[in-house]
């Protein structure tokens, strides 16, 4: 495996382990695709650093189990914001 890939994989794994970041957040932080981060931390990291892989695996499992809650909160906030911005337009009358 190329040296730069090994460094990237370990850096991504450490970032997720320290911050509890999602794959999407890590991808944005490092400027790579979600697919790249996911492959790095679920396949390549296991070969490079099994201990770090186990830590990251736990965090990804937590993120997966909380995903539906985050989505629901985002939807709730979206419609609350829309309701707030349209009240000024209609004068509060629906």
PDB file of C-alpha atoms in Angstrom:
ATOM      1  CA  UNK A   1       0.000   0.000   0.000  1.00  0.00           C
ATOM      2  CA  UNK A   2       1.267   3.487  -0.803  1.00  0.00           C
ATOM      3  CA  UNK A   3       2.762   5.467   2.064  1.00  0.00           C
ATOM      4  CA  UNK A   4       0.447   8.454   1.564  1.00  0.00           C
ATOM      5  CA  UNK A   5      -2.600   6.171   1.760  1.00  0.00           C
ATOM      6  CA  UNK A   6      -1.354   4.639   5.012  1.00  0.00           C
ATOM      7  CA  UNK A   7      -0.826   8.108   6.499  1.00  0.00           C
ATOM      8  CA  UNK A   8      -4.282   9.238   5.337  1.00  0.00           C
ATOM      9  CA  UNK A   9      -5.974   6.147   6.774  1.00  0.00           C
ATOM     10  CA  UNK A  10      -4.315   6.526  10.180  1.00  0.00           C
ATOM     11  CA  UNK A  11      -5.002  10.274  10.279  1.00  0.00           C
ATOM     12  CA  UNK A  12      -8.679   9.742   9.425  1.00  0.00           C
ATOM     13  CA  UNK A  13      -8.955   6.996  12.029  1.00  0.00           C
ATOM     14  CA  UNK A  14      -7.368   9.140  14.733  1.00  0.00           C
ATOM     15  CA  UNK A  15      -9.633  12.070  13.839  1.00  0.00           C
ATOM     16  CA  UNK A  16     -12.785   9.945  14.100  1.00  0.00           C
ATOM     17  CA  UNK A  17     -11.581   8.303  17.333  1.00  0.00           C
ATOM     18  CA  UNK A  18     -10.753  11.639  18.995  1.00  0.00           C
ATOM     19  CA  UNK A  19     -13.718  13.689  17.803  1.00  0.00           C
ATOM     20  CA  UNK A  20     -16.432  11.076  17.347  1.00  0.00           C
ATOM     21  CA  UNK A  21     -16.996  12.497  13.872  1.00  0.00           C
ATOM     22  CA  UNK A  22     -19.248  10.893  11.303  1.00  0.00           C
ATOM     23  CA  UNK A  23     -17.878   9.595   8.016  1.00  0.00           C
ATOM     24  CA  UNK A  24     -19.448  12.607   6.291  1.00  0.00           C
ATOM     25  CA  UNK A  25     -17.826  15.076   8.702  1.00  0.00           C
ATOM     26  CA  UNK A  26     -14.439  13.373   8.378  1.00  0.00           C
ATOM     27  CA  UNK A  27     -14.693  13.410   4.585  1.00  0.00           C
ATOM     28  CA  UNK A  28     -15.436  17.116   4.597  1.00  0.00           C
ATOM     29  CA  UNK A  29     -12.606  17.781   7.060  1.00  0.00           C
ATOM     30  CA  UNK A  30     -10.035  15.947   4.919  1.00  0.00           C
ATOM     31  CA  UNK A  31     -11.406  17.007   1.537  1.00  0.00           C
ATOM     32  CA  UNK A  32     -12.052  13.494   0.252  1.00  0.00           C
ATOM     33  CA  UNK A  33     -15.230  11.606  -0.603  1.00  0.00           C
ATOM     34  CA  UNK A  34     -17.385   9.774   1.932  1.00  0.00           C
ATOM     35  CA  UNK A  35     -16.674   6.559   0.027  1.00  0.00           C
ATOM     36  CA  UNK A  36     -12.936   7.041   0.465  1.00  0.00           C
ATOM     37  CA  UNK A  37     -13.199   7.648   4.212  1.00  0.00           C
ATOM     38  CA  UNK A  38     -15.561   4.710   4.650  1.00  0.00           C
ATOM     39  CA  UNK A  39     -13.250   2.327   2.773  1.00  0.00           C
ATOM     40  CA  UNK A  40     -10.232   3.685   4.629  1.00  0.00           C
ATOM     41  CA  UNK A  41     -11.652   3.206   8.123  1.00  0.00           C
ATOM     42  CA  UNK A  42     -13.614  -0.013   7.568  1.00  0.00           C
ATOM     43  CA  UNK A  43     -11.179  -1.978   5.391  1.00  0.00           C
ATOM     44  CA  UNK A  44      -7.701  -0.492   5.215  1.00  0.00           C
ATOM     45  CA  UNK A  45      -7.443   0.593   8.853  1.00  0.00           C
ATOM     46  CA  UNK A  46      -8.043  -2.967  10.069  1.00  0.00           C
ATOM     47  CA  UNK A  47      -4.879  -4.105   8.259  1.00  0.00           C
ATOM     48  CA  UNK A  48      -2.773  -1.109   9.312  1.00  0.00           C
ATOM     49  CA  UNK A  49      -3.765  -0.563  12.975  1.00  0.00           C
ATOM     50  CA  UNK A  50      -6.184  -3.137  14.449  1.00  0.00           C
ATOM     51  CA  UNK A  51      -6.403  -1.320  17.809  1.00  0.00           C
ATOM     52  CA  UNK A  52      -7.411   1.977  16.251  1.00  0.00           C
ATOM     53  CA  UNK A  53      -9.771   0.091  13.944  1.00  0.00           C
ATOM     54  CA  UNK A  54     -11.675  -1.284  16.957  1.00  0.00           C
ATOM     55  CA  UNK A  55     -12.047   2.226  18.429  1.00  0.00           C
ATOM     56  CA  UNK A  56     -13.299   3.652  15.148  1.00  0.00           C
ATOM     57  CA  UNK A  57     -15.626   0.696  14.635  1.00  0.00           C
ATOM     58  CA  UNK A  58     -17.336   1.441  17.976  1.00  0.00           C
ATOM     59  CA  UNK A  59     -17.799   5.104  17.067  1.00  0.00           C
ATOM     60  CA  UNK A  60     -19.194   4.258  13.631  1.00  0.00           C
ATOM     61  CA  UNK A  61     -21.598   1.825  15.278  1.00  0.00           C
ATOM     62  CA  UNK A  62     -22.806   4.554  17.661  1.00  0.00           C
ATOM     63  CA  UNK A  63     -23.199   6.992  14.767  1.00  0.00           C
ATOM     64  CA  UNK A  64     -25.201   4.404  12.839  1.00  0.00           C
ATOM     65  CA  UNK A  65     -27.544   3.780  15.762  1.00  0.00           C
ATOM     66  CA  UNK A  66     -28.100   7.532  16.276  1.00  0.00           C
ATOM     67  CA  UNK A  67     -28.521   8.373  12.593  1.00  0.00           C
ATOM     68  CA  UNK A  68     -32.321   8.227  12.550  1.00  0.00           C
ATOM     69  CA  UNK A  69     -32.507  10.526  15.581  1.00  0.00           C
ATOM     70  CA  UNK A  70     -30.236  13.112  13.948  1.00  0.00           C
ATOM     71  CA  UNK A  71     -32.325  12.990  10.777  1.00  0.00           C
ATOM     72  CA  UNK A  72     -35.531  13.530  12.731  1.00  0.00           C
ATOM     73  CA  UNK A  73     -34.056  16.485  14.594  1.00  0.00           C
ATOM     74  CA  UNK A  74     -32.812  18.040  11.354  1.00  0.00           C
ATOM     75  CA  UNK A  75     -36.285  17.736   9.830  1.00  0.00           C
ATOM     76  CA  UNK A  76     -37.902  19.185  12.945  1.00  0.00           C
ATOM     77  CA  UNK A  77     -35.508  22.141  12.928  1.00  0.00           C
ATOM     78  CA  UNK A  78     -36.027  22.699   9.200  1.00  0.00           C
ATOM     79  CA  UNK A  79     -39.791  23.001   9.518  1.00  0.00           C
ATOM     80  CA  UNK A  80     -39.548  25.068  12.692  1.00  0.00           C
ATOM     81  CA  UNK A  81     -37.298  27.493  10.807  1.00  0.00           C
ATOM     82  CA  UNK A  82     -39.675  27.578   7.830  1.00  0.00           C
ATOM     83  CA  UNK A  83     -42.605  28.219  10.155  1.00  0.00           C
ATOM     84  CA  UNK A  84     -40.680  31.022  11.839  1.00  0.00           C
ATOM     85  CA  UNK A  85     -39.764  32.740   8.559  1.00  0.00           C
ATOM     86  CA  UNK A  86     -43.268  32.486   7.053  1.00  0.00           C
ATOM     87  CA  UNK A  87     -44.970  33.938  10.143  1.00  0.00           C
ATOM     88  CA  UNK A  88     -43.511  37.339   9.339  1.00  0.00           C
ATOM     89  CA  UNK A  89     -44.822  37.145   5.773  1.00  0.00           C
ATOM     90  CA  UNK A  90     -48.398  36.190   6.673  1.00  0.00           C
ATOM     91  CA  UNK A  91     -48.557  38.247   9.826  1.00  0.00           C
ATOM     92  CA  UNK A  92     -49.046  35.140  11.937  1.00  0.00           C
ATOM     93  CA  UNK A  93     -52.389  34.313  10.268  1.00  0.00           C
ATOM     94  CA  UNK A  94     -52.586  30.931   8.597  1.00  0.00           C
TER      95      UNK A  94
END
